[in-house]
């Protein structure tokens, strides 16, 4: 088999066999196939597409390129969640302890942020001492003991996907359904998930800009999961504005804590309860969705979810005082409100621009190896559809120095529009997709 | 400007601006844009195509990436020829001295062979002492003195094309019209050609397998030449069987010599006369095609073309005795006829297979840096449509050792078909394309 023949077959619209996909993926993972051949193949896949069968074979080839976790001796059913990324998305910080508090084990390996999209592992590292580098034995022991783990990617999960993703990022081949689907699902399958709840974002701050595209992606992921023998539910969620109020690592941890105490933003609370209920239903902890939702609400209001979060932080070496007294979390040197320049209805709050402002403040990464400042970020005080009062804080910028503060202030001001006419609030979820 | 934006624009079917093409080509030539980005861009161009304007901009950007020759002080009109490659294509060895003998200067930089396709520079190096590495001063002095130069690519012509071509070769992006057109024409324009005769091959031994594809390519090249202010004529020639009888470097030089003495294969003679006549007409050496053809025929039969070839070899340091007594050219150790296994009409003589047999004998390159054996090759004794007599030589294999001889014998035997029914002879040219 030759890489060039496989490239040419896909280029000409052919359907690749399982053997050809396996050859290409393992060859690339081992370094036998160079970046430039993978790049031209990726563009051919982007423009020619892949059948469901090819996408499944690609997913499984990438999953099998590294470790395949099996947690069945510890957790009878493993339910995972995945978000396609977004601005202010701290959902895992709340949902994981909430679901674990309901008795469903959650063993989650989380990623790091790149570009305007944040990563859960970065957020957790705002908590002094919190370890995201558990080894396999620690991972299993903690899961068995307290039923929850939230760590970085400790096992070598789908290394072929990691290499291909980095290449897609620089070759204009990110936004292709079979490539997105196989990237997400290969990691989840390698991590041993039996069931998966997908949080598919749509809007200016998401890969998928239109509802139709998001539906196509959600349907493809659900179909793939089914073909791979996993139960999968996808929820299509809004990402035209940031989720919740806070954007930035320590600021998002604080907001997760307030949400676990039932005093956080309403949109974030609802988002988390619905995702948790889907996970509980898939994991067999409730007879139906209504019961699952009731259970999740109970565990949030009872404080059990908060206690589980506390247990998690303690187990992973985090300073529990920092979450009990969140003012101990990293604080930016400069905290300055940005007043609303006029009164009216908030018509736009561009998620990408707010996320990019936080990256510029040092709270995210432009390049993969950039160091990040956990203390900085932006808090939004109004959401789309709200009636804004001139002079009241529209944003609060948390910055490390004056120059960055000024740049971020200008950027967030340019990211919003206030109008005279009433504006519809944005929905939290647009649609649920299941087999 | 960012490479990824340019990739994405072409990926999505957009038309790139001249500035974007210039940025990409110069960036790649300088090494600022890595292979993998160029590879995904090439695949996007392959699948999305390019407008005539984009193709012209790509051609000129590649031409300007290196030296731009200007020979107007030596030759008032520079007419070049280009073949899209083939098996047994020794046309330049005959046409260049033939045209020069008619008083039209020919200054030609020729390429090397790769895969089943031979290169004129390799063939010339069969002649002991023949130099293909003339420097600029030598090149100009010889052109001024004897009106003919046939050398390797001495100037740094279109280095961006050289890099892109090498990348296309390994990324499945060879066969795209805008990429082929810009690759050929950028080098011809950089070499200072005012007029160009294109020898576009069609058939199993050519890039273009069908007449329709070859016409599309020929029309695109003629259009581009016109837009670039050059006079261009394209002839679509058959490459389903080898051209002439000999395939292999020294064997082809011998056949060129016999053709210059009017005792070579009929198809090769006609092919060369027609190409030469087109060049003479474009170069203003004849009032019309008929006159040009008569002039070319005269110069061939008079021996003037042969004398010009002799002058050329002498000027470039070659051993003139080796062309006067061609048995002095490199000879293979083993020369063995392959008898026809049956009588009947020769229905197929697969050019690719014969060319590949010669590569396996060591007469061509599988990789760019392979050394070649000038002495080896295959001579065919019948052409498609001929009535073959069982037991007479169908091929003669010239090999360096027994193992290679055996392999080549099997390969050429598998490359032919003899049938009972009469078979139409293949045409030499299918079509002429001009503005």
Tab-separated table of C-alpha atoms in Angstrom, chain B residues 18-258:
chain	number	residue	atom	x	y	z
B	18	UNK	CA	-2.597	38.168	-7.444
B	19	UNK	CA	-1.213	39.341	-4.088
B	20	UNK	CA	-2.385	36.180	-2.317
B	21	UNK	CA	-0.822	33.933	-4.981
B	22	UNK	CA	2.409	35.935	-4.904
B	23	UNK	CA	2.502	35.730	-1.078
B	24	UNK	CA	1.969	31.979	-1.109
B	25	UNK	CA	4.448	31.168	-3.902
B	26	UNK	CA	7.256	33.410	-2.634
B	27	UNK	CA	6.579	32.310	0.959
B	28	UNK	CA	6.897	28.681	-0.037
B	29	UNK	CA	9.996	29.312	-2.164
B	30	UNK	CA	11.663	31.098	0.759
B	31	UNK	CA	10.701	28.365	3.222
B	32	UNK	CA	8.400	30.614	5.277
B	33	UNK	CA	5.419	28.458	4.338
B	34	UNK	CA	6.027	24.816	5.270
B	35	UNK	CA	5.474	21.793	3.016
B	36	UNK	CA	2.300	20.735	4.831
B	37	UNK	CA	0.555	24.047	4.182
B	38	UNK	CA	1.620	24.004	0.541
B	39	UNK	CA	0.377	20.398	0.299
B	40	UNK	CA	-3.106	21.190	1.580
B	41	UNK	CA	-3.227	24.267	-0.673
B	42	UNK	CA	-2.212	22.160	-3.698
B	43	UNK	CA	-4.987	19.666	-2.973
B	44	UNK	CA	-7.482	22.534	-2.636
B	45	UNK	CA	-6.286	23.905	-6.010
B	46	UNK	CA	-6.515	20.411	-7.492
B	47	UNK	CA	-10.132	19.983	-6.408
B	48	UNK	CA	-11.361	23.595	-6.740
B	49	UNK	CA	-9.428	24.609	-9.851
B	50	UNK	CA	-8.138	28.019	-10.814
B	51	UNK	CA	-9.403	30.688	-13.170
B	52	UNK	CA	-7.260	31.696	-16.152
B	53	UNK	CA	-6.294	34.838	-14.244
B	54	UNK	CA	-5.183	32.849	-11.184
B	55	UNK	CA	-3.234	30.421	-13.391
B	56	UNK	CA	-1.448	33.305	-15.092
B	57	UNK	CA	-0.615	34.901	-11.738
B	58	UNK	CA	0.663	31.555	-10.433
B	59	UNK	CA	2.772	31.091	-13.573
B	60	UNK	CA	4.310	34.567	-13.374
B	61	UNK	CA	4.914	34.282	-9.612
B	62	UNK	CA	6.804	31.029	-10.154
B	63	UNK	CA	8.707	32.423	-13.160
B	64	UNK	CA	9.778	35.442	-11.094
B	65	UNK	CA	10.889	33.289	-8.145
B	66	UNK	CA	14.310	32.846	-9.826
B	67	UNK	CA	16.379	34.063	-12.775
B	68	UNK	CA	14.593	35.524	-15.806
B	69	UNK	CA	16.752	35.003	-18.896
B	70	UNK	CA	16.908	37.611	-21.612
B	71	UNK	CA	18.627	36.389	-24.773
B	72	UNK	CA	17.374	39.177	-27.025
B	73	UNK	CA	20.903	40.505	-27.534
B	74	UNK	CA	21.913	37.166	-29.075
B	75	UNK	CA	18.737	35.802	-30.619
B	76	UNK	CA	16.084	38.220	-31.917
B	77	UNK	CA	13.353	35.570	-31.518
B	78	UNK	CA	13.601	32.660	-29.118
B	79	UNK	CA	11.424	29.667	-29.960
B	80	UNK	CA	11.333	26.810	-27.469
B	81	UNK	CA	9.620	23.457	-27.513
B	82	UNK	CA	8.278	21.438	-24.620
B	83	UNK	CA	7.112	17.851	-24.412
B	84	UNK	CA	4.836	16.787	-21.568
B	85	UNK	CA	6.984	13.649	-21.380
B	86	UNK	CA	6.870	10.156	-22.720
B	87	UNK	CA	8.606	6.894	-23.486
B	88	UNK	CA	11.190	6.933	-26.260
B	89	UNK	CA	10.776	10.690	-26.717
B	90	UNK	CA	14.136	11.749	-28.223
B	91	UNK	CA	12.510	14.502	-30.306
B	92	UNK	CA	14.602	17.373	-28.878
B	93	UNK	CA	17.836	15.650	-29.944
B	94	UNK	CA	16.671	15.862	-33.562
B	95	UNK	CA	14.479	18.952	-33.659
B	96	UNK	CA	16.952	21.301	-31.953
B	97	UNK	CA	19.759	20.851	-34.516
B	98	UNK	CA	17.220	20.703	-37.353
B	99	UNK	CA	15.722	24.072	-36.434
B	100	UNK	CA	19.114	25.606	-35.673
B	101	UNK	CA	20.336	24.410	-39.083
B	102	UNK	CA	17.498	26.455	-40.601
B	103	UNK	CA	18.970	29.565	-38.990
B	104	UNK	CA	16.631	29.868	-35.994
B	105	UNK	CA	18.663	29.904	-32.758
B	106	UNK	CA	17.742	27.189	-30.248
B	107	UNK	CA	18.784	27.654	-26.632
B	108	UNK	CA	17.255	24.832	-24.677
B	109	UNK	CA	17.545	23.822	-21.064
B	110	UNK	CA	16.451	20.241	-20.750
B	111	UNK	CA	15.314	18.122	-17.847
B	112	UNK	CA	16.125	14.744	-16.337
B	113	UNK	CA	13.951	11.654	-16.345
B	114	UNK	CA	11.850	10.459	-13.428
B	115	UNK	CA	9.764	7.304	-13.382
B	116	UNK	CA	9.014	5.770	-16.765
B	117	UNK	CA	9.618	9.091	-18.545
B	118	UNK	CA	13.128	9.815	-19.830
B	119	UNK	CA	14.900	13.187	-19.875
B	120	UNK	CA	16.914	14.785	-22.671
B	121	UNK	CA	19.802	15.790	-20.376
B	122	UNK	CA	20.265	12.128	-19.359
B	123	UNK	CA	20.244	11.021	-22.978
B	124	UNK	CA	22.893	13.586	-23.964
B	125	UNK	CA	25.119	12.420	-21.120
B	126	UNK	CA	25.376	9.048	-22.898
B	127	UNK	CA	27.861	10.823	-25.158
B	128	UNK	CA	31.250	10.651	-23.400
B	129	UNK	CA	32.367	14.111	-22.278
B	130	UNK	CA	29.122	15.917	-23.171
B	131	UNK	CA	28.609	18.691	-20.614
B	132	UNK	CA	25.093	19.560	-19.439
B	133	UNK	CA	26.358	22.056	-16.852
B	134	UNK	CA	27.219	25.112	-18.955
B	135	UNK	CA	27.371	28.352	-17.001
B	136	UNK	CA	25.654	31.515	-18.152
B	137	UNK	CA	28.711	32.894	-20.012
B	138	UNK	CA	29.354	29.587	-21.795
B	139	UNK	CA	25.668	29.303	-22.644
B	140	UNK	CA	25.553	32.773	-24.229
B	141	UNK	CA	28.886	32.433	-26.031
B	142	UNK	CA	27.909	29.109	-27.602
B	143	UNK	CA	24.476	30.363	-28.638
B	144	UNK	CA	26.084	33.391	-30.303
B	145	UNK	CA	28.704	31.239	-32.055
B	146	UNK	CA	26.812	28.176	-33.341
B	147	UNK	CA	23.156	29.051	-32.704
B	148	UNK	CA	22.391	26.013	-30.579
B	149	UNK	CA	22.681	25.014	-26.920
B	150	UNK	CA	21.254	21.878	-25.298
B	151	UNK	CA	22.164	21.836	-21.638
B	152	UNK	CA	20.756	20.991	-18.232
B	153	UNK	CA	18.929	23.605	-16.227
B	154	UNK	CA	21.946	25.808	-15.510
B	155	UNK	CA	20.192	29.013	-14.535
B	156	UNK	CA	18.018	29.052	-11.406
B	157	UNK	CA	14.767	28.941	-13.371
B	158	UNK	CA	11.471	29.020	-11.439
B	159	UNK	CA	12.806	27.498	-8.191
B	160	UNK	CA	9.325	27.824	-6.692
B	161	UNK	CA	8.032	25.486	-9.385
B	162	UNK	CA	10.853	23.035	-8.697
B	163	UNK	CA	9.897	22.859	-5.022
B	164	UNK	CA	6.178	22.709	-5.720
B	165	UNK	CA	6.627	20.048	-8.388
B	166	UNK	CA	8.582	17.809	-6.008
B	167	UNK	CA	5.808	18.237	-3.453
B	168	UNK	CA	3.036	17.570	-5.998
B	169	UNK	CA	4.802	14.343	-6.939
B	170	UNK	CA	4.319	12.920	-3.418
B	171	UNK	CA	0.958	14.449	-2.510
B	172	UNK	CA	-1.278	13.240	-5.341
B	173	UNK	CA	-1.503	16.683	-6.921
B	174	UNK	CA	0.326	16.241	-10.236
B	175	UNK	CA	-2.598	15.987	-12.623
B	176	UNK	CA	-4.386	19.310	-12.251
B	177	UNK	CA	-4.600	21.553	-15.304
B	178	UNK	CA	-3.673	24.879	-13.615
B	179	UNK	CA	-0.745	23.219	-11.851
B	180	UNK	CA	0.578	21.501	-14.994
B	181	UNK	CA	0.124	24.629	-17.103
B	182	UNK	CA	1.842	26.926	-14.614
B	183	UNK	CA	4.694	24.478	-14.046
B	184	UNK	CA	5.509	24.120	-17.753
B	185	UNK	CA	4.938	27.714	-18.720
B	186	UNK	CA	6.746	29.317	-15.764
B	187	UNK	CA	9.984	27.601	-16.778
B	188	UNK	CA	9.573	28.486	-20.453
B	189	UNK	CA	8.822	32.119	-19.627
B	190	UNK	CA	11.745	32.311	-17.178
B	191	UNK	CA	13.987	30.841	-19.894
B	192	UNK	CA	13.076	33.779	-22.106
B	193	UNK	CA	10.958	32.026	-24.752
B	194	UNK	CA	9.022	34.333	-27.096
B	195	UNK	CA	7.219	31.445	-28.768
B	196	UNK	CA	6.645	27.868	-27.644
B	197	UNK	CA	5.617	24.681	-29.433
B	198	UNK	CA	4.007	22.258	-27.000
B	199	UNK	CA	4.155	18.530	-27.647
B	200	UNK	CA	1.215	17.350	-25.506
B	201	UNK	CA	1.184	13.582	-25.185
B	202	UNK	CA	-1.983	11.566	-24.761
B	203	UNK	CA	-2.374	7.887	-23.962
B	204	UNK	CA	-1.440	5.323	-21.338
B	205	UNK	CA	2.161	6.603	-21.237
B	206	UNK	CA	1.157	10.230	-20.667
B	207	UNK	CA	-0.300	12.306	-17.827
B	208	UNK	CA	-3.366	12.824	-19.973
B	209	UNK	CA	-5.077	9.515	-20.689
B	210	UNK	CA	-7.886	10.762	-22.900
B	211	UNK	CA	-7.991	13.048	-25.897
B	212	UNK	CA	-10.547	15.236	-24.124
B	213	UNK	CA	-8.187	15.758	-21.166
B	214	UNK	CA	-5.239	16.420	-23.476
B	215	UNK	CA	-7.303	18.985	-25.403
B	216	UNK	CA	-8.289	20.711	-22.185
B	217	UNK	CA	-4.633	20.917	-21.157
B	218	UNK	CA	-3.467	22.069	-24.601
B	219	UNK	CA	-6.159	24.747	-24.771
B	220	UNK	CA	-5.297	25.961	-21.249
B	221	UNK	CA	-1.608	26.238	-22.158
B	222	UNK	CA	-2.296	28.072	-25.399
B	223	UNK	CA	-4.661	30.449	-23.575
B	224	UNK	CA	-2.138	31.084	-20.827
B	225	UNK	CA	0.651	31.702	-23.332
B	226	UNK	CA	-1.497	34.228	-25.141
B	227	UNK	CA	-2.383	36.017	-21.885
B	228	UNK	CA	1.317	36.084	-21.032
B	229	UNK	CA	2.117	37.652	-24.429
B	230	UNK	CA	3.748	34.558	-25.955
B	231	UNK	CA	2.855	32.787	-29.188
B	232	UNK	CA	1.995	29.196	-28.396
B	233	UNK	CA	0.978	26.225	-30.563
B	234	UNK	CA	0.162	22.837	-29.066
B	235	UNK	CA	0.231	19.513	-30.903
B	236	UNK	CA	-1.519	16.570	-29.294
B	237	UNK	CA	0.598	13.476	-29.964
B	238	UNK	CA	0.068	9.786	-29.289
B	239	UNK	CA	1.785	8.157	-26.306
B	240	UNK	CA	0.016	4.806	-26.157
B	241	UNK	CA	3.173	3.137	-27.494
B	242	UNK	CA	6.803	4.309	-27.333
B	243	UNK	CA	7.866	6.946	-29.852
B	244	UNK	CA	10.244	5.406	-32.409
B	245	UNK	CA	11.916	2.090	-31.644
B	246	UNK	CA	14.483	2.743	-28.922
B	247	UNK	CA	13.864	3.347	-25.200
B	248	UNK	CA	16.963	3.912	-23.066
B	249	UNK	CA	19.537	6.687	-23.068
B	250	UNK	CA	22.389	5.654	-25.397
B	251	UNK	CA	19.943	3.648	-27.542
B	252	UNK	CA	17.874	6.788	-28.059
B	253	UNK	CA	20.934	8.852	-28.960
B	254	UNK	CA	21.787	6.197	-31.586
B	255	UNK	CA	18.257	6.391	-32.940
B	256	UNK	CA	18.457	10.206	-33.058
B	257	UNK	CA	21.656	9.870	-35.085
B	258	UNK	CA	20.046	7.414	-37.535
